Amino acid sequence: MANSTERFFTGAVRGNRRVNDSLPKHDIVLLGAGHTHAHIIRMWRMQPIPQTRLTCISDHTVATYSGMMAGTLAGNYQPSDMEIDLVRLCASCGVRFIHGKVTGLDVEGRRLRLENRPEVTYDLLSVGIGSQPTLPTGNEAGLSIKPMQTFLPRLRKTINKILAQYAGEALQIAIVGGGASGVEIAFCLQQFIKHHYGDTTASKITLVDAGQQILGGMSPRTQKLANRELQRRGIQLRMNSRIVKINGERELVFEEGARWEPDLIIWATSAKPPALLGALGLPLDERGFLLTRNTLQSSGEECIFAVGDTSTVEGERYAKAGVYAVRQGPVLWENLRRKLEGQPLQAWQPQSQFLALINTGDERAILDYRGLSFHARWCWRLKNRIDTKFMAMYQSYDPPEMMHATAETSADAELAKQCGGCGSKASARVLQKSLPALQQSKYDHVLMGLDPPDDIALLAQRPGLSTAVSIDFFSAFVDDPFLLGRIAALNALSDLHAKGATPSAALSVAILPHGSDEQQARLLNDLLAGAVREFSPHNVPIVGGHSIMGPKLTFGFTILGDADAESVMRKSALSLGDCLVLTKPLGTGVLLAAHMQAACRTEWWTTLVESMLVSNQHAATVASEIGVNSATDVTGFGLAAHLLEMLKSSGFSAEISLGSLPLLPGAAELLENGFESTLAPSNRDSCCDLQIASELQGKSATKILFDPQTSGGLLLAVPEHQIEELLSQCGKQAKVIGRIVKGSTDGCHLSIVIGQ
Ligand SMILES: Cc1cc2nc3c(=O)[nH]c(=O)nc-3n(C[C@H](O)[C@H](O)[C@H](O)COP(=O)(O)OP(=O)(O)OC[C@H]3O[C@@H](n4cnc5c(N)ncnc54)[C@H](O)[C@@H]3O)c2cc1C
């Protein structure tokens, strides 16, 4: 009999293993995805460092290029023109992307702490989380220009709200901060209001600054040009006006005692450090930014780098501007490599002057460089050329190439020596390190589980009920193990939910790529932590498992549960006239296939992940309570094959209307463009009992029928008189897609028709 450790680590997987089959030796983590880190991600595509993983953690799935923000306000660009899609960029460069918010750092343990998920460890860390505008302490009313990713929607929402209350009156807008960004925004906001709210919406913009002159640090001629243009455009200046307090939502209190209540306040003031920097336990400059050596390493810790607005290099004086962050990119890239190789690092020195171009929103720009000043169309064209060229480097999301050589190397040879059979088990130390970290509640029905560990798990049985069992696991399709664990848990629970059974315990199945005990333990811990996050609300403890080392990360669960044999929602229990209801949209297969080729856009990815993280428990409970007799969950074989299974076992046929199938955003477009899961062709081949209306033959839209679903929805056969109640309780994702009809004599069980 296997002991509990063995229950996690038994089995055999052999075969040709390559370098990319093992866990990386080194972990480089980029915190934040600003100007400097974008360069590192792009370089990774061209020259990945062998046996090293690059991870990017960002609190947003897009990065916004500030150089184009004002132009986007002015209508020169679409919002997407200034955005870097981090999901696609990382996928195309072979970089692991974690969408998460970092809350702290354990410098000794080399671990980053994140909100609502396990820590992320690193060998080298680079911190580049930018800066924030300075606001008077105590009340943070008004609109901050950061986070820039949400600035436009926040601006529109606020203006709409104001206009709803103050219809007809001129909008009083205060832009606080007379630096380059405040001046640019003042010019371009005028165009924004005209474009989005029409000429009838009058606005009065005032630029407020504590200093004597706008554009401090630029030449007097540049300041004069900007002043003249502001005056010509009716934008007022309120200089020598330091705001010390905000009362309520928008009353500005000035140092000299004056008060002013504009309708809208936009903060574009000088940079202050994000609060997180103070919590990292690293040396800071006098303003609270991370202090670094000229190698960009933290002054207090050699394995931590800090770049962009986030840091200040000891002994150097320079502004918080994107040009410096951009110029640090190549030095950081070189130094990360050198640090891993133990070589001396390069020094970075800020340039003494830089070209500044201020968009005036009228297809002209003000140029300031080494005492020269111009305000002209050619300056705007120059700015546009520089900015679009910069963005083009980060908006090309070509499919990833094989990141590591496939040729046999000494590391390959080492892996090939690894034993099979029980010799393929990861060491017991892996479990000893990862299992105690699992934070599970105590469950009364678990008589023997992981705490204390034993050879088997023992569960109390509920009298009168039968045991329901199912298994589901898959190879990794996301490179974030915590997310993979969450989806794997919900995917595995789904079979029991589809039958109306109540899950009561889970046994994990894991194939872990080769690596050190430490790395495998961390990986297993993240996978299990993700699973526990989803199992807990379902009252499902993990009571054991079975894991081995193998070529590709694979993870899933056997789920045990209780069911009343009489009321199980069998596939065969269909009735004539039943309505077919699908509880989640289709398209996970094609979207995941596109993601592997860096073609799944951030907004599609976000809804895809949200959908996979929806538990089928609620829909199943509603179905059981209403008295639905027949159900299945739509998974790897796709909608058509799963429905055909139901039909064949009952002798009925079904008609479904293609137009009524709910689809995840992006699925239709990707199918149209030829994307498809590798399993889709065999799913299609298995559906010979299928008749597709002649008008639909060969149409790409029909491919969705064969799209394999990961953590897909339930397919319910609902008596017509109960359909309204079911839909009202299931939520808006549930859709009627067709109905059960009489069995066909020609052997065709499923007809796909056009329809709404
Ligand atoms: C309107 C405007 C226009 C500007 N125009 C110019 C210009 O034309 N030229 C110029 O040189 N400079 C310009 N600047 C300044 C420039 O934007 C900054 O200097 C530059 O963005 C700094 O780059 P960075 O990489 O340090 O940080 P950022 O570009 O700010 O990137 C930091 C990233 O870290 C992420 N992040 C923050 N906190 C966390 C966290 N806790 N966990 C995970 N991720 C996190 C953020 O979402 C962000 O994506 C402008 C600034 C503004 C406001």
mmCIF file of C-alpha atoms in Angstrom, residues 5 77 97 592 663:
data_model
loop_
_atom_site.group_PDB
_atom_site.id
_atom_site.type_symbol
_atom_site.label_atom_id
_atom_site.label_comp_id
_atom_site.label_asym_id
_atom_site.label_seq_id
_atom_site.Cartn_x
_atom_site.Cartn_y
_atom_site.Cartn_z
ATOM 1 C CA THR A 5 3.854 10.641 0.040
ATOM 2 C CA TYR A 77 -4.922 57.917 -32.016
ATOM 3 C CA PHE A 97 2.796 36.652 -17.393
ATOM 4 C CA LEU A 592 -6.402 28.903 -26.070
ATOM 5 C CA LEU A 663 -19.757 32.511 -27.949
#
